[in-house]
Amino acid sequence: MINHDVMDHSLMGHGTHSAGLSGVLPPVLALLAYLHLVRRARRRNPVVGWSRWRTAGFATGLALVAVALLPPLASFAHADFRGHMVQHMLIGMYAPLALVLGAPVTLLLRTLPAAGARRLSAVVHSRPGRLLTHPATALLLSTGSLVVLYFTPLYNAVTALPAGHWLLHAHFLLSGCLFAHVIAGPDPAPARPGVRARLVYLGCAIAAHAVVAQLMYGGFWVDVHAPVSEVRSGAEIMYYGGDIAELLLAAALVSTWRPERRSRPVAGRAVRA
């Protein structure tokens, strides 16, 4: 006689184990690749080396991604909208800022051969690259997409697919990295405007997040197949969690402002000399 409870428990454990492996493998591989490039950068130029703070930032971002993709949060997110929103915050806002502060593009430029570095630089400075890294594009992809996701049937359709959650994770991570890179990233961005303009775009993102969260909390036009209590709690997570993440992004942006202001008199004296 087959014990169905034992079979179900075994299948559940196997599924959790598989989900854990699939969730932890990409961050681990990305960290190993980053550390390999750091080692090459330090060997190529021992004097300049590579900042440990950059390495720590990139590792922190990958750790946040792993936490979001591993049980128990991953299991909670598949069954509860509140868990989905926590995942959204980690993958789409907190992890991208840490990853961007790791300056992966600069690290690549330092470690690639001259021909490869020129090709990468050409892509960064190309017209599509400039369009993609414009603050308006980044704002539309990261924050504007929330309106389409939660106020149309898109969220329910995507999450009903077997690979739908992974598609959402990829979108949140890539669009979040793009916005953090445009606003406060140390990597080169030819279309990046001045600090004041970036503060305006960041303010627009903060306002848009607040409006989406408040509409979701009030139940206006929201199209998410979940209990009302879950949707309201998810809206609160978006509202307060988003505020903290955007304050961290603003702090990173302001920290880039001071060197710019300090460098202007120095540059002027150098020119006059």
mmCIF file of C-alpha atoms in Angstrom:
data_model
loop_
_atom_site.group_PDB
_atom_site.id
_atom_site.type_symbol
_atom_site.label_atom_id
_atom_site.label_comp_id
_atom_site.label_asym_id
_atom_site.label_seq_id
_atom_site.Cartn_x
_atom_site.Cartn_y
_atom_site.Cartn_z
ATOM 1 C CA MET A 1 0.000 0.000 0.000
ATOM 2 C CA ILE A 2 1.394 3.419 -0.999
ATOM 3 C CA ASN A 3 1.652 6.061 1.674
ATOM 4 C CA HIS A 4 0.487 9.165 -0.189
ATOM 5 C CA ASP A 5 1.480 11.506 2.653
ATOM 6 C CA VAL A 6 5.069 10.292 2.465
ATOM 7 C CA MET A 7 5.030 10.607 -1.331
ATOM 8 C CA ASP A 8 3.647 14.147 -1.202
ATOM 9 C CA HIS A 9 6.203 15.155 1.409
ATOM 10 C CA SER A 10 9.006 13.676 -0.699
ATOM 11 C CA LEU A 11 7.847 15.465 -3.832
ATOM 12 C CA MET A 12 7.493 18.714 -1.932
ATOM 13 C CA GLY A 13 10.986 18.386 -0.534
ATOM 14 C CA HIS A 14 12.379 17.593 -3.968
ATOM 15 C CA GLY A 15 10.613 20.639 -5.439
ATOM 16 C CA THR A 16 11.924 22.910 -2.699
ATOM 17 C CA HIS A 17 15.426 21.532 -3.153
ATOM 18 C CA SER A 18 15.270 22.116 -6.931
ATOM 19 C CA ALA A 19 13.925 25.642 -6.425
ATOM 20 C CA GLY A 20 16.717 26.342 -3.961
ATOM 21 C CA LEU A 21 19.380 25.188 -6.424
ATOM 22 C CA SER A 22 17.905 27.177 -9.306
ATOM 23 C CA GLY A 23 17.660 30.255 -7.078
ATOM 24 C CA VAL A 24 21.167 30.171 -5.636
ATOM 25 C CA LEU A 25 23.116 29.101 -8.721
ATOM 26 C CA PRO A 26 22.944 32.357 -10.774
ATOM 27 C CA PRO A 27 24.091 34.615 -7.881
ATOM 28 C CA VAL A 28 26.922 32.232 -7.024
ATOM 29 C CA LEU A 29 28.120 32.101 -10.628
ATOM 30 C CA ALA A 30 27.890 35.888 -10.927
ATOM 31 C CA LEU A 31 29.915 36.338 -7.733
ATOM 32 C CA LEU A 32 32.599 33.914 -8.905
ATOM 33 C CA ALA A 33 32.857 35.730 -12.248
ATOM 34 C CA TYR A 34 33.105 39.112 -10.481
ATOM 35 C CA LEU A 35 35.804 37.889 -8.095
ATOM 36 C CA HIS A 36 37.748 36.463 -11.050
ATOM 37 C CA LEU A 37 37.655 39.857 -12.760
ATOM 38 C CA VAL A 38 38.716 41.588 -9.526
ATOM 39 C CA ARG A 39 41.715 39.294 -9.315
ATOM 40 C CA ARG A 40 42.650 40.069 -12.914
ATOM 41 C CA ALA A 41 42.270 43.815 -12.325
ATOM 42 C CA ARG A 42 44.578 43.715 -9.310
ATOM 43 C CA ARG A 43 47.142 41.671 -11.197
ATOM 44 C CA ARG A 44 47.043 43.951 -14.217
ATOM 45 C CA ASN A 45 47.436 47.139 -12.196
ATOM 46 C CA PRO A 46 48.513 46.462 -8.589
ATOM 47 C CA VAL A 47 48.846 50.171 -7.833
ATOM 48 C CA VAL A 48 45.256 51.026 -8.725
ATOM 49 C CA GLY A 49 43.841 47.642 -7.722
ATOM 50 C CA TRP A 50 40.111 47.426 -7.049
ATOM 51 C CA SER A 51 38.068 48.836 -4.187
ATOM 52 C CA ARG A 52 36.956 46.360 -1.558
ATOM 53 C CA TRP A 53 33.862 48.475 -1.047
ATOM 54 C CA ARG A 54 32.905 47.850 -4.675
ATOM 55 C CA THR A 55 33.350 44.129 -4.185
ATOM 56 C CA ALA A 56 31.350 44.202 -0.957
ATOM 57 C CA GLY A 57 28.541 46.119 -2.651
ATOM 58 C CA PHE A 58 28.287 43.677 -5.524
ATOM 59 C CA ALA A 59 28.357 40.695 -3.152
ATOM 60 C CA THR A 60 25.633 42.294 -1.018
ATOM 61 C CA GLY A 61 23.423 42.760 -4.064
ATOM 62 C CA LEU A 62 23.832 39.130 -5.068
ATOM 63 C CA ALA A 63 23.090 38.026 -1.507
ATOM 64 C CA LEU A 64 19.819 39.995 -1.578
ATOM 65 C CA VAL A 65 18.876 38.353 -4.875
ATOM 66 C CA ALA A 66 19.613 34.926 -3.391
ATOM 67 C CA VAL A 67 17.475 35.649 -0.322
ATOM 68 C CA ALA A 68 14.586 36.667 -2.574
ATOM 69 C CA LEU A 69 14.847 33.556 -4.760
ATOM 70 C CA LEU A 70 15.380 30.968 -2.016
ATOM 71 C CA PRO A 71 12.891 29.421 0.414
ATOM 72 C CA PRO A 72 11.182 30.417 2.607
ATOM 73 C CA LEU A 73 10.606 33.733 0.834
ATOM 74 C CA ALA A 74 10.285 32.150 -2.612
ATOM 75 C CA SER A 75 7.635 29.707 -1.387
ATOM 76 C CA PHE A 76 5.816 32.512 0.431
ATOM 77 C CA ALA A 77 5.861 34.705 -2.681
ATOM 78 C CA HIS A 78 4.248 32.003 -4.833
ATOM 79 C CA ALA A 79 1.360 31.661 -2.388
ATOM 80 C CA ASP A 80 0.889 35.181 -1.043
ATOM 81 C CA PHE A 81 0.900 38.610 -2.704
ATOM 82 C CA ARG A 82 2.741 40.069 0.290
ATOM 83 C CA GLY A 83 5.630 37.707 -0.363
ATOM 84 C CA HIS A 84 5.634 38.768 -4.013
ATOM 85 C CA MET A 85 5.934 42.399 -2.963
ATOM 86 C CA VAL A 86 8.842 41.659 -0.617
ATOM 87 C CA GLN A 87 10.538 39.906 -3.536
ATOM 88 C CA HIS A 88 9.816 42.930 -5.704
ATOM 89 C CA MET A 89 11.468 45.249 -3.192
ATOM 90 C CA LEU A 90 14.559 43.076 -2.785
ATOM 91 C CA ILE A 91 15.092 42.219 -6.457
ATOM 92 C CA GLY A 92 13.878 45.452 -8.008
ATOM 93 C CA MET A 93 15.145 48.149 -5.616
ATOM 94 C CA TYR A 94 17.583 47.056 -2.911
ATOM 95 C CA ALA A 95 19.716 44.541 -4.822
ATOM 96 C CA PRO A 96 20.104 46.764 -7.938
ATOM 97 C CA LEU A 97 21.567 49.656 -5.938
ATOM 98 C CA ALA A 98 24.158 47.387 -4.322
ATOM 99 C CA LEU A 99 24.995 45.717 -7.637
ATOM 100 C CA VAL A 100 25.383 49.024 -9.453
ATOM 101 C CA LEU A 101 27.675 50.394 -6.738
ATOM 102 C CA GLY A 102 29.927 47.430 -7.501
ATOM 103 C CA ALA A 103 30.747 49.130 -10.858
ATOM 104 C CA PRO A 104 30.734 45.944 -12.985
ATOM 105 C CA VAL A 105 31.098 47.790 -16.305
ATOM 106 C CA THR A 106 34.179 49.660 -15.084
ATOM 107 C CA LEU A 107 35.609 46.371 -13.873
ATOM 108 C CA LEU A 108 35.041 44.844 -17.308
ATOM 109 C CA LEU A 109 36.698 47.811 -19.011
ATOM 110 C CA ARG A 110 39.761 47.374 -16.797
ATOM 111 C CA THR A 111 40.120 43.657 -17.400
ATOM 112 C CA LEU A 112 39.131 43.170 -21.043
ATOM 113 C CA PRO A 113 41.754 43.241 -23.785
ATOM 114 C CA ALA A 114 42.102 46.562 -25.563
ATOM 115 C CA ALA A 115 39.952 45.493 -28.513
ATOM 116 C CA GLY A 116 37.203 44.161 -26.271
ATOM 117 C CA ALA A 117 37.263 47.281 -24.105
ATOM 118 C CA ARG A 118 36.923 49.467 -27.206
ATOM 119 C CA ARG A 119 33.938 47.429 -28.400
ATOM 120 C CA LEU A 120 32.250 47.645 -25.003
ATOM 121 C CA SER A 121 32.904 51.385 -24.847
ATOM 122 C CA ALA A 122 31.454 51.779 -28.338
ATOM 123 C CA VAL A 123 28.282 49.988 -27.244
ATOM 124 C CA VAL A 124 27.980 52.204 -24.169
ATOM 125 C CA HIS A 125 28.395 55.368 -26.270
ATOM 126 C CA SER A 126 26.223 54.205 -29.166
ATOM 127 C CA ARG A 127 22.828 55.761 -29.893
ATOM 128 C CA PRO A 128 20.860 52.739 -28.570
ATOM 129 C CA GLY A 129 23.070 52.744 -25.473
ATOM 130 C CA ARG A 130 22.418 56.429 -24.881
ATOM 131 C CA LEU A 131 18.673 55.922 -25.370
ATOM 132 C CA LEU A 132 18.566 52.968 -22.997
ATOM 133 C CA THR A 133 20.531 54.785 -20.273
ATOM 134 C CA HIS A 134 18.526 57.994 -20.495
ATOM 135 C CA PRO A 135 16.750 58.719 -17.189
ATOM 136 C CA ALA A 136 13.340 58.937 -18.876
ATOM 137 C CA THR A 137 13.755 55.458 -20.372
ATOM 138 C CA ALA A 138 14.949 54.020 -17.070
ATOM 139 C CA LEU A 139 12.059 55.643 -15.198
ATOM 140 C CA LEU A 140 9.529 54.310 -17.690
ATOM 141 C CA LEU A 141 10.865 50.752 -17.539
ATOM 142 C CA SER A 142 11.309 50.561 -13.768
ATOM 143 C CA THR A 143 8.423 52.609 -12.378
ATOM 144 C CA GLY A 144 6.059 53.070 -15.289
ATOM 145 C CA SER A 145 5.839 49.331 -15.835
ATOM 146 C CA LEU A 146 4.241 48.958 -12.379
ATOM 147 C CA VAL A 147 1.075 50.607 -13.682
ATOM 148 C CA VAL A 148 0.839 48.118 -16.542
ATOM 149 C CA LEU A 149 1.652 45.201 -14.259
ATOM 150 C CA TYR A 150 -0.770 45.798 -11.392
ATOM 151 C CA PHE A 151 -3.610 47.734 -13.049
ATOM 152 C CA THR A 152 -4.115 45.430 -16.041
ATOM 153 C CA PRO A 153 -4.586 41.645 -16.258
ATOM 154 C CA LEU A 154 -0.844 41.295 -16.969
ATOM 155 C CA TYR A 155 0.152 40.282 -13.432
ATOM 156 C CA ASN A 156 -2.404 37.476 -13.252
ATOM 157 C CA ALA A 157 -1.516 36.257 -16.741
ATOM 158 C CA VAL A 158 2.231 36.238 -16.141
ATOM 159 C CA THR A 159 2.118 34.580 -12.723
ATOM 160 C CA ALA A 160 -0.138 31.853 -14.117
ATOM 161 C CA LEU A 161 2.652 30.736 -16.457
ATOM 162 C CA PRO A 162 5.282 28.250 -15.212
ATOM 163 C CA ALA A 163 8.112 30.661 -16.055
ATOM 164 C CA GLY A 164 6.118 33.797 -15.307
ATOM 165 C CA HIS A 165 7.688 34.468 -11.918
ATOM 166 C CA TRP A 166 11.178 34.227 -13.416
ATOM 167 C CA LEU A 167 10.198 36.692 -16.140
ATOM 168 C CA LEU A 168 9.033 39.143 -13.473
ATOM 169 C CA HIS A 169 12.248 38.657 -11.504
ATOM 170 C CA ALA A 170 14.343 39.357 -14.598
ATOM 171 C CA HIS A 171 12.333 42.492 -15.402
ATOM 172 C CA PHE A 172 12.529 43.836 -11.841
ATOM 173 C CA LEU A 173 16.257 43.202 -11.588
ATOM 174 C CA LEU A 174 17.261 44.594 -14.983
ATOM 175 C CA SER A 175 15.011 47.653 -14.862
ATOM 176 C CA GLY A 176 16.031 48.340 -11.261
ATOM 177 C CA CYS A 177 19.722 48.112 -12.159
ATOM 178 C CA LEU A 178 19.171 50.421 -15.106
ATOM 179 C CA PHE A 179 17.467 53.088 -12.988
ATOM 180 C CA ALA A 180 20.048 52.862 -10.182
ATOM 181 C CA HIS A 181 22.841 53.065 -12.773
ATOM 182 C CA VAL A 182 21.381 56.164 -14.390
ATOM 183 C CA ILE A 183 20.729 57.928 -11.090
ATOM 184 C CA ALA A 184 23.788 57.112 -8.978
ATOM 185 C CA GLY A 185 25.943 54.530 -10.725
ATOM 186 C CA PRO A 186 29.737 54.909 -10.868
ATOM 187 C CA ASP A 187 29.933 53.243 -14.291
ATOM 188 C CA PRO A 188 30.114 55.438 -17.423
ATOM 189 C CA ALA A 189 26.772 56.661 -18.767
ATOM 190 C CA PRO A 190 27.020 59.165 -21.638
ATOM 191 C CA ALA A 191 23.347 60.160 -21.427
ATOM 192 C CA ARG A 192 23.446 60.790 -17.668
ATOM 193 C CA PRO A 193 22.449 64.402 -16.889
ATOM 194 C CA GLY A 194 23.650 66.530 -14.006
ATOM 195 C CA VAL A 195 22.892 65.867 -10.369
ATOM 196 C CA ARG A 196 19.984 68.309 -10.176
ATOM 197 C CA ALA A 197 18.246 66.714 -13.150
ATOM 198 C CA ARG A 198 18.758 63.260 -11.669
ATOM 199 C CA LEU A 199 17.209 64.438 -8.415
ATOM 200 C CA VAL A 200 14.151 65.518 -10.384
ATOM 201 C CA TYR A 201 13.847 62.086 -12.015
ATOM 202 C CA LEU A 202 14.294 60.419 -8.628
ATOM 203 C CA GLY A 203 11.549 62.640 -7.218
ATOM 204 C CA CYS A 204 9.266 61.559 -10.049
ATOM 205 C CA ALA A 205 9.980 57.913 -9.226
ATOM 206 C CA ILE A 206 9.210 58.497 -5.535
ATOM 207 C CA ALA A 207 5.921 60.204 -6.383
ATOM 208 C CA ALA A 208 4.924 57.493 -8.857
ATOM 209 C CA HIS A 209 5.656 54.723 -6.348
ATOM 210 C CA ALA A 210 3.569 56.508 -3.729
ATOM 211 C CA VAL A 211 0.614 56.974 -6.078
ATOM 212 C CA VAL A 212 0.682 53.336 -7.244
ATOM 213 C CA ALA A 213 0.861 52.096 -3.651
ATOM 214 C CA GLN A 214 -1.993 54.344 -2.494
ATOM 215 C CA LEU A 215 -4.233 53.353 -5.409
ATOM 216 C CA MET A 216 -3.464 49.712 -4.712
ATOM 217 C CA TYR A 217 -4.236 50.122 -1.022
ATOM 218 C CA GLY A 218 -7.548 51.803 -1.821
ATOM 219 C CA GLY A 219 -8.478 49.164 -4.395
ATOM 220 C CA PHE A 220 -8.771 51.638 -7.257
ATOM 221 C CA TRP A 221 -8.360 49.990 -10.674
ATOM 222 C CA VAL A 222 -6.035 47.334 -9.243
ATOM 223 C CA ASP A 223 -6.285 43.966 -11.036
ATOM 224 C CA VAL A 224 -4.598 41.418 -8.785
ATOM 225 C CA HIS A 225 -6.314 38.116 -8.018
ATOM 226 C CA ALA A 226 -5.555 37.995 -4.293
ATOM 227 C CA PRO A 227 -7.452 38.653 -1.040
ATOM 228 C CA VAL A 228 -8.016 42.303 -0.240
ATOM 229 C CA SER A 229 -5.971 42.030 2.974
ATOM 230 C CA GLU A 230 -2.972 40.708 1.022
ATOM 231 C CA VAL A 231 -3.221 43.448 -1.589
ATOM 232 C CA ARG A 232 -3.418 46.150 1.077
ATOM 233 C CA SER A 233 -0.453 44.719 2.973
ATOM 234 C CA GLY A 234 1.470 44.464 -0.309
ATOM 235 C CA ALA A 235 0.693 48.120 -0.994
ATOM 236 C CA GLU A 236 2.055 49.073 2.435
ATOM 237 C CA ILE A 237 5.225 47.104 1.753
ATOM 238 C CA MET A 238 5.633 48.930 -1.554
ATOM 239 C CA TYR A 239 4.986 52.319 0.039
ATOM 240 C CA TYR A 240 7.320 52.106 3.030
ATOM 241 C CA GLY A 241 9.872 49.711 1.536
ATOM 242 C CA GLY A 242 10.097 51.826 -1.594
ATOM 243 C CA ASP A 243 10.652 54.990 0.456
ATOM 244 C CA ILE A 244 13.631 53.441 2.262
ATOM 245 C CA ALA A 245 15.158 52.144 -0.972
ATOM 246 C CA GLU A 246 14.755 55.499 -2.699
ATOM 247 C CA LEU A 247 16.296 57.317 0.272
ATOM 248 C CA LEU A 248 19.323 55.026 -0.040
ATOM 249 C CA LEU A 249 19.477 55.809 -3.749
ATOM 250 C CA ALA A 250 19.250 59.533 -2.996
ATOM 251 C CA ALA A 251 22.105 59.192 -0.494
ATOM 252 C CA ALA A 252 24.213 57.461 -3.136
ATOM 253 C CA LEU A 253 23.397 60.253 -5.581
ATOM 254 C CA VAL A 254 24.266 63.020 -3.118
ATOM 255 C CA SER A 255 27.549 61.295 -2.319
ATOM 256 C CA THR A 256 28.518 61.725 -5.982
ATOM 257 C CA TRP A 257 27.642 65.426 -5.843
ATOM 258 C CA ARG A 258 30.376 66.438 -3.390
ATOM 259 C CA PRO A 259 33.341 65.182 -5.484
ATOM 260 C CA GLU A 260 31.893 67.000 -8.507
ATOM 261 C CA ARG A 261 31.706 70.286 -6.614
ATOM 262 C CA ARG A 262 35.155 69.847 -5.138
ATOM 263 C CA SER A 263 36.706 69.003 -8.479
ATOM 264 C CA ARG A 264 35.564 72.168 -10.230
ATOM 265 C CA PRO A 265 37.962 74.628 -8.498
ATOM 266 C CA VAL A 266 40.786 72.130 -8.838
ATOM 267 C CA ALA A 267 40.073 71.735 -12.537
ATOM 268 C CA GLY A 268 39.904 75.504 -12.922
ATOM 269 C CA ARG A 269 43.254 76.000 -11.217
ATOM 270 C CA ALA A 270 44.775 73.282 -13.414
ATOM 271 C CA VAL A 271 43.526 75.023 -16.547
ATOM 272 C CA ARG A 272 44.830 78.415 -15.420
ATOM 273 C CA ALA A 273 48.199 76.879 -14.537
#
